[in-house]
CSV table of C-alpha atoms and ligand atoms in Angstrom, one decimal:
chain,number,residue,atom,x,y,z
A,50,MET,CA,-8.1,14.7,-32.6
A,51,LEU,CA,-7.5,14.6,-28.8
A,52,SER,CA,-7.2,17.4,-26.4
A,53,VAL,CA,-6.8,17.1,-22.7
A,54,HIS,CA,-7.4,19.7,-19.9
A,55,THR,CA,-8.1,19.6,-16.2
A,56,ILE,CA,-11.6,20.0,-14.8
A,57,GLY,CA,-12.7,19.4,-11.2
A,58,LYS,CA,-11.3,16.1,-9.9
A,59,GLY,CA,-10.0,14.6,-13.1
A,60,LEU,CA,-8.7,15.2,-16.6
A,61,GLU,CA,-11.2,15.7,-19.4
A,62,ALA,CA,-10.2,14.4,-22.7
A,63,VAL,CA,-12.2,15.4,-25.8
A,64,VAL,CA,-12.1,12.6,-28.3
A,65,ALA,CA,-13.7,13.2,-31.6
A,66,GLY,CA,-15.8,16.0,-30.0
A,67,ARG,CA,-17.0,13.7,-27.2
A,68,PRO,CA,-15.9,14.6,-23.7
A,69,MET,CA,-14.7,11.7,-21.5
A,70,LEU,CA,-13.2,11.7,-18.0
A,71,VAL,CA,-9.8,10.2,-18.2
A,72,GLY,CA,-9.4,8.1,-15.2
A,73,THR,CA,-13.1,8.0,-14.4
A,74,GLY,CA,-14.6,7.1,-17.7
A,75,GLY,CA,-12.4,4.2,-18.8
A,76,LEU,CA,-10.6,6.0,-21.6
A,77,MET,CA,-7.2,5.1,-20.2
A,78,LEU,CA,-7.5,3.6,-16.7
A,79,GLU,CA,-10.3,1.1,-17.5
A,80,LEU,CA,-11.1,0.8,-13.8
A,81,GLU,CA,-14.8,1.6,-13.9
A,82,GLY,CA,-16.8,-1.1,-12.0
A,83,LYS,CA,-13.7,-3.0,-10.8
A,84,THR,CA,-13.6,-4.3,-7.2
A,85,ALA,CA,-10.7,-3.5,-4.9
A,86,LEU,CA,-10.1,-5.1,-1.6
A,87,VAL,CA,-8.1,-2.6,0.5
A,88,PHE,CA,-6.2,-3.6,3.6
A,89,GLY,CA,-4.4,-0.9,5.6
A,90,VAL,CA,-6.8,2.0,6.2
A,91,ALA,CA,-6.4,3.2,9.8
A,92,SER,CA,-6.9,6.9,9.4
A,93,GLU,CA,-7.3,9.6,6.8
A,94,GLU,CA,-3.5,9.9,6.8
A,95,SER,CA,-3.1,6.2,5.8
A,96,ILE,CA,-1.5,5.7,2.4
A,97,ALA,CA,-4.3,3.2,1.7
A,98,TRP,CA,-6.9,5.9,2.2
A,99,ALA,CA,-5.4,8.0,-0.5
A,100,ILE,CA,-5.4,4.9,-2.7
A,101,CYS,CA,-9.1,4.4,-1.9
A,102,GLU,CA,-9.8,8.0,-2.9
A,103,GLN,CA,-8.1,7.6,-6.3
A,104,LEU,CA,-9.5,4.2,-7.0
A,105,ALA,CA,-13.0,5.6,-6.2
A,106,ALA,CA,-12.4,8.5,-8.5
A,107,ALA,CA,-11.5,6.0,-11.3
A,108,GLY,CA,-14.8,4.2,-10.8
A,109,CYS,CA,-13.8,1.3,-8.5
A,110,LYS,CA,-15.9,-0.3,-5.9
A,111,LEU,CA,-14.1,-0.7,-2.5
A,112,ILE,CA,-14.3,-3.4,0.1
A,113,LEU,CA,-12.2,-2.4,3.2
A,114,GLY,CA,-10.5,-4.7,5.6
A,115,PHE,CA,-9.9,-3.0,8.9
A,116,GLN,CA,-8.1,-3.9,12.1
A,117,LYS,CA,-10.5,-3.9,15.0
A,118,ARG,CA,-8.4,-1.5,17.1
A,119,PHE,CA,-8.9,1.2,14.5
A,120,MET,CA,-12.6,0.5,14.0
A,121,SER,CA,-14.0,3.8,15.3
A,122,ARG,CA,-11.5,5.9,13.2
A,123,VAL,CA,-12.2,3.8,10.1
A,124,PHE,CA,-16.0,4.0,10.5
A,125,GLN,CA,-15.7,7.8,10.6
A,126,LEU,CA,-14.5,7.6,7.0
A,127,LYS,CA,-17.5,5.6,6.0
A,128,ASP,CA,-19.5,8.4,4.5
A,129,LYS,CA,-16.5,10.1,2.8
A,130,LEU,CA,-16.5,7.8,-0.2
A,131,ASP,CA,-19.7,6.4,-1.8
A,132,ALA,CA,-17.5,3.8,-3.5
A,133,ILE,CA,-17.1,2.0,-0.2
A,134,GLU,CA,-19.4,-1.0,-0.3
A,135,ALA,CA,-18.5,-2.8,2.9
A,136,PHE,CA,-16.1,-3.1,5.8
A,137,TYR,CA,-15.0,-6.3,7.4
A,138,PRO,CA,-12.5,-6.9,10.1
A,139,ILE,CA,-9.2,-8.6,9.4
A,140,ASP,CA,-6.1,-9.4,11.5
A,141,VAL,CA,-3.3,-10.8,9.4
A,142,ALA,CA,-1.5,-12.0,12.6
A,143,THR,CA,-3.2,-15.3,12.2
A,144,ASN,CA,-4.6,-17.4,9.4
A,145,GLU,CA,-8.0,-17.7,11.0
A,146,LEU,CA,-8.5,-14.0,11.5
A,147,THR,CA,-7.4,-13.4,7.9
A,148,ALA,CA,-9.8,-16.0,6.7
A,149,GLU,CA,-12.6,-14.2,8.6
A,150,PHE,CA,-12.5,-11.3,6.2
A,151,PHE,CA,-12.9,-13.5,3.1
A,152,THR,CA,-15.6,-15.6,4.7
A,153,GLU,CA,-17.7,-12.5,5.6
A,154,TRP,CA,-17.1,-10.9,2.2
A,155,GLN,CA,-18.1,-14.0,0.4
A,156,ALA,CA,-21.1,-14.6,2.7
A,157,ALA,CA,-22.5,-11.2,1.8
A,158,ASN,CA,-21.5,-11.4,-1.9
A,159,PRO,CA,-21.4,-15.1,-2.9
A,160,GLY,CA,-19.0,-15.6,-5.8
A,161,ALA,CA,-17.7,-12.0,-5.8
A,162,LYS,CA,-14.4,-11.5,-7.4
A,163,ALA,CA,-11.6,-9.0,-6.7
A,164,ASP,CA,-9.8,-7.2,-9.5
A,165,ILE,CA,-7.4,-5.3,-7.2
A,166,ILE,CA,-5.8,-6.0,-3.8
A,167,ILE,CA,-4.1,-3.3,-1.8
A,168,HIS,CA,-1.8,-4.7,0.9
A,169,ALA,CA,-0.7,-1.6,2.9
A,170,ILE,CA,0.0,-3.3,6.1
A,171,GLY,CA,3.0,-2.8,8.4
A,172,PHE,CA,3.6,-3.3,12.1
A,173,ALA,CA,6.5,-3.9,14.5
A,174,PRO,CA,6.1,-4.1,18.3
A,175,LYS,CA,7.8,-1.3,20.2
A,176,GLU,CA,10.4,-3.8,21.6
A,177,CYS,CA,11.8,-4.0,18.1
A,178,PHE,CA,13.0,-0.4,18.4
A,179,ASP,CA,14.1,-0.4,22.0
A,180,ARG,CA,17.6,-1.9,21.4
A,181,PRO,CA,19.9,-2.7,18.5
A,182,THR,CA,18.4,-5.2,16.1
A,183,LEU,CA,21.1,-7.7,17.0
A,184,PHE,CA,19.4,-8.0,20.4
A,185,VAL,CA,15.7,-8.0,19.5
A,186,ASP,CA,13.9,-11.1,20.9
A,187,ASN,CA,12.3,-13.7,18.7
A,188,GLU,CA,8.7,-12.9,19.6
A,189,PRO,CA,8.6,-9.2,18.6
A,190,MET,CA,10.8,-10.0,15.6
A,191,ASN,CA,8.5,-12.8,14.5
A,192,THR,CA,5.4,-10.5,14.9
A,193,ALA,CA,7.0,-7.8,12.7
A,194,MET,CA,8.0,-10.3,10.1
A,195,THR,CA,4.6,-12.1,10.0
A,196,ILE,CA,2.5,-8.9,9.9
A,197,SER,CA,4.8,-6.7,7.7
A,198,ALA,CA,6.1,-9.3,5.2
A,199,HIS,CA,4.6,-12.8,5.4
A,200,SER,CA,1.0,-11.5,5.5
A,201,LEU,CA,1.3,-10.8,1.8
A,202,GLN,CA,1.4,-14.5,1.2
A,203,ARG,CA,-1.4,-15.1,3.7
A,204,VAL,CA,-3.7,-12.5,2.1
A,205,MET,CA,-2.9,-13.8,-1.4
A,206,ARG,CA,-3.7,-17.4,-0.5
A,207,HIS,CA,-7.1,-16.5,0.8
A,208,ALA,CA,-7.7,-14.1,-2.1
A,209,LEU,CA,-6.6,-16.6,-4.8
A,210,PRO,CA,-10.0,-18.4,-5.3
A,211,HIS,CA,-11.7,-15.0,-5.6
A,212,LEU,CA,-9.4,-13.2,-8.0
A,213,ALA,CA,-10.9,-11.9,-11.2
A,214,SER,CA,-8.9,-12.4,-14.4
A,215,ASN,CA,-5.8,-10.3,-14.8
A,216,SER,CA,-6.0,-9.0,-11.2
A,217,SER,CA,-3.4,-6.6,-9.8
A,218,THR,CA,-2.1,-6.7,-6.2
A,219,ILE,CA,0.0,-3.8,-4.8
A,220,THR,CA,2.0,-3.8,-1.6
A,221,LEU,CA,3.9,-1.0,0.1
A,222,THR,CA,7.6,-1.2,0.9
A,223,TYR,CA,10.4,1.1,1.9
A,224,ALA,CA,14.0,1.5,0.5
A,225,ALA,CA,15.5,0.4,3.9
A,226,SER,CA,15.0,-3.0,2.4
A,227,THR,CA,18.2,-2.6,0.4
A,228,ARG,CA,20.1,0.2,2.1
A,229,TRP,CA,20.6,0.9,5.8
A,230,VAL,CA,18.4,3.6,7.4
A,231,PRO,CA,18.8,4.6,11.1
A,232,ASN,CA,16.2,3.3,13.5
A,233,TYR,CA,14.3,1.3,10.9
A,234,GLY,CA,15.8,-1.9,12.4
A,235,ILE,CA,13.7,-5.0,12.0
A,236,MET,CA,11.4,-3.3,9.6
A,237,SER,CA,14.2,-3.1,7.0
A,238,ILE,CA,14.5,-6.9,7.3
A,239,ALA,CA,10.7,-7.2,7.0
A,240,LYS,CA,10.6,-5.0,3.9
A,241,ALA,CA,13.4,-7.0,2.3
A,242,ALA,CA,11.3,-10.1,2.8
A,243,LEU,CA,8.2,-8.4,1.5
A,244,GLU,CA,10.0,-7.4,-1.7
A,245,ALA,CA,11.2,-11.0,-2.1
A,246,TRP,CA,7.6,-12.2,-1.5
A,247,THR,CA,6.5,-9.8,-4.2
A,248,ARG,CA,8.9,-11.4,-6.8
A,249,GLU,CA,8.1,-14.9,-5.5
A,250,LEU,CA,4.3,-14.5,-5.6
A,251,ALA,CA,4.4,-12.7,-8.9
A,252,ASN,CA,6.0,-15.8,-10.4
A,253,ASN,CA,3.5,-18.1,-8.6
A,254,VAL,CA,0.4,-16.3,-10.0
A,255,GLY,CA,1.8,-14.8,-13.1
A,256,PRO,CA,1.1,-17.8,-15.4
A,257,ASP,CA,-2.6,-17.3,-14.6
A,258,GLY,CA,-2.4,-13.6,-15.6
A,259,HIS,CA,-2.3,-12.1,-12.1
A,260,ARG,CA,0.2,-9.3,-11.3
A,261,ILE,CA,1.8,-8.3,-8.0
A,262,ASN,CA,4.0,-5.2,-7.5
A,263,ALA,CA,5.4,-3.2,-4.7
A,264,ILE,CA,5.6,0.6,-4.4
A,265,SER,CA,8.6,1.7,-2.4
A,266,SER,CA,7.3,5.0,-0.9
A,267,GLY,CA,9.4,7.8,0.4
A,268,PRO,CA,8.8,8.7,4.1
A,269,ILE,CA,5.3,10.1,4.9
A,270,LYS,CA,4.0,11.0,8.3
A,271,THR,CA,1.3,8.4,9.1
A,272,LEU,CA,0.4,6.4,12.2
A,273,ALA,CA,2.8,3.6,11.3
A,274,ALA,CA,5.6,6.0,10.6
A,275,GLY,CA,5.1,7.7,14.0
A,276,GLY,CA,6.5,4.5,15.6
A,277,ILE,CA,9.9,5.0,13.9
A,278,PRO,CA,12.3,7.0,16.1
A,279,GLY,CA,13.8,10.0,14.4
A,280,PHE,CA,11.3,9.9,11.6
A,281,ASP,CA,11.1,13.8,11.4
A,282,ASP,CA,14.9,13.9,10.8
A,283,ILE,CA,14.5,11.6,7.8
A,284,LEU,CA,11.7,13.8,6.4
A,285,TYR,CA,13.9,16.8,6.8
A,286,HIS,CA,16.9,15.1,5.1
A,287,VAL,CA,14.8,13.9,2.2
A,288,GLU,CA,13.2,17.2,1.6
A,289,ARG,CA,16.7,18.9,1.3
A,290,ASN,CA,18.3,16.2,-0.8
A,291,ALA,CA,15.8,14.4,-3.0
A,292,PRO,CA,16.0,15.4,-6.7
A,293,LEU,CA,12.5,17.0,-6.4
A,294,ARG,CA,13.5,18.8,-3.2
A,295,ARG,CA,10.4,17.6,-1.4
A,296,ASN,CA,8.8,14.7,0.4
A,297,VAL,CA,6.2,12.6,-1.4
A,298,THR,CA,2.6,12.7,-0.3
A,299,GLN,CA,0.0,9.9,0.0
A,300,LYS,CA,-1.4,11.3,-3.2
A,301,ASP,CA,1.9,10.7,-5.1
A,302,VAL,CA,1.8,7.0,-4.0
A,303,ALA,CA,-1.9,6.6,-4.7
A,304,GLY,CA,-1.3,7.8,-8.3
A,305,CYS,CA,1.2,5.1,-8.9
A,306,ALA,CA,-1.0,2.5,-7.2
A,307,THR,CA,-3.9,3.5,-9.4
A,308,TRP,CA,-1.7,3.1,-12.5
A,309,LEU,CA,-0.5,-0.3,-11.2
A,310,ALA,CA,-4.1,-1.3,-10.6
A,311,SER,CA,-5.1,-0.4,-14.1
A,312,PRO,CA,-4.5,-2.4,-17.3
A,313,MET,CA,-2.3,0.5,-18.4
A,314,SER,CA,0.5,-1.3,-16.4
A,315,SER,CA,-0.5,-4.7,-17.8
A,316,GLY,CA,3.1,-5.7,-18.6
A,317,VAL,CA,4.5,-4.8,-15.2
A,318,THR,CA,4.8,-7.4,-12.4
A,319,GLY,CA,7.2,-8.5,-9.7
A,320,GLN,CA,8.6,-5.0,-9.6
A,321,ILE,CA,9.6,-2.6,-6.8
A,322,ILE,CA,8.7,0.9,-8.0
A,323,HIS,CA,10.1,3.9,-6.2
A,324,VAL,CA,7.8,6.8,-5.5
A,325,ASP,CA,10.2,8.9,-3.4
A,326,ALA,CA,10.8,12.2,-5.2
A,327,GLY,CA,13.8,10.5,-6.7
A,328,TYR,CA,15.7,10.0,-3.4
A,329,SER,CA,16.6,6.4,-4.2
A,330,SER,CA,18.5,7.6,-7.3
A,331,ILE,CA,21.2,9.5,-5.4
A,332,MET,CA,24.2,8.3,-3.4
A,333,VAL,CA,26.0,11.5,-2.4
A,334,PRO,CA,23.6,14.2,-1.3
A,335,ASP,CA,23.8,17.7,-2.9
A,336,SER,CA,24.0,19.2,0.7
A,337,ILE,CA,27.3,17.3,1.3
A,338,SER,CA,29.2,20.5,1.7
A,339,ASP,CA,26.7,22.3,4.0
B,652,NAD,P1,-0.9,3.4,8.6
B,652,NAD,O1,-0.6,3.2,10.1
B,652,NAD,O2,-1.9,4.3,8.2
B,652,NAD,O3,-1.2,1.9,8.0
B,652,NAD,C1,-0.7,0.7,8.5
B,652,NAD,C2,-1.8,-0.2,8.4
B,652,NAD,O4,-1.4,-1.6,8.8
B,652,NAD,C3,-3.0,0.1,9.4
B,652,NAD,O5,-4.2,0.3,8.7
B,652,NAD,C4,-3.1,-1.1,10.3
B,652,NAD,O6,-4.4,-1.4,10.7
B,652,NAD,C5,-2.5,-2.2,9.4
B,652,NAD,N1,-2.1,-3.3,10.2
B,652,NAD,C6,-1.1,-3.4,11.2
B,652,NAD,N2,-1.2,-4.6,11.7
B,652,NAD,C7,-2.2,-5.3,11.2
B,652,NAD,C8,-2.7,-6.6,11.3
B,652,NAD,N3,-2.2,-7.4,12.3
B,652,NAD,N4,-3.8,-7.0,10.6
B,652,NAD,C9,-4.3,-6.1,9.7
B,652,NAD,N5,-3.8,-4.9,9.4
B,652,NAD,C10,-2.8,-4.5,10.2
B,652,NAD,O7,0.5,3.7,7.9
B,652,NAD,P2,1.0,3.8,6.4
B,652,NAD,O8,2.2,4.6,6.4
B,652,NAD,O9,-0.1,4.2,5.5
B,652,NAD,O10,1.4,2.3,6.1
B,652,NAD,C11,1.0,1.5,5.0
B,652,NAD,C12,2.1,0.7,4.4
B,652,NAD,O11,3.0,1.7,3.8
B,652,NAD,C13,2.9,-0.1,5.4
B,652,NAD,O12,3.3,-1.3,4.9
B,652,NAD,C14,4.1,0.8,5.6
B,652,NAD,O13,5.3,0.1,6.1
B,652,NAD,C15,4.3,1.3,4.2
B,652,NAD,N6,5.2,2.4,4.0
B,652,NAD,C16,5.0,3.6,4.7
B,652,NAD,C17,5.9,4.6,4.6
B,652,NAD,C18,5.7,5.9,5.4
B,652,NAD,O14,6.7,6.6,5.5
B,652,NAD,N7,4.5,6.2,5.9
B,652,NAD,C19,7.0,4.5,3.7
B,652,NAD,C20,7.2,3.4,3.0
B,652,NAD,C21,6.3,2.3,3.2
């Protein structure tokens, strides 16, 4: 006999008269005591921060990789989650600065293993948006591609020796990878490459039991999104036309990430999963005659 109702932060299930926290007690999510390496927290608005909150609620230990330019913001979050065990700097722009994270983590915890990797990293220099994509110079274009797409390969290569069995990696993408979105420019090319990396790497590490998936998030106002010209118009359009008639929140994305992190999604890899209030399922918007 199983009954489920909400209490406080989680769902309480009563199984054979014994209360258990679903999502925090291992009944379904089985994430208690797992270690997650989280890359991409810059502020409390970061999608990665919402993922940290949900993974922590599910019982995970968190190791955060932060970019030095956001150090003071990230350190302000330090006391908000007991699950955070350590912070180490990382810059995926180079191999050396990526390696630094793993060296510091392993030096402090020799032989430590990661069950979950969150890659929530994206960046394109301002020059990428100053002109039509056709005329963007090589240097800013390469920076956007390296940081927003190829860094998944870089992170995975450094993480590989330290992956626990059946690990799960989650990256964040956007639907401009497959359909044109105004002003997204070079980031749409980077997201297309990131999605291809997701499939490629899923096949590289899948035979050893590791999974890699991407969540394609609807638009959410964050620091990174602030760099996309006309972003508020996109939010307005999605809210009026998505099947759910709203934008998604960081929490919506974090819920899917937590499921992907957990063995509940054990048969899922190499996938692009849309968390976008259903927007990607429509072609002609309901507001067409407005
Ligand atoms: P955010 O600005 O909070 O996070 C972006 C993160 O990328 C920051 O933590 C930043 O430190 C990190 N980063 C950038 N360059 C880096 C580097 N060289 N080395 C290490 N880290 C670096 O914004 P967010 O919206 O939470 O973005 C997270 C991910 O979600 C990105 O991949 C973004 O493209 C993706 N995404 C966002 C939206 C949205 O609308 N916000 C929609 C779809 C996908």
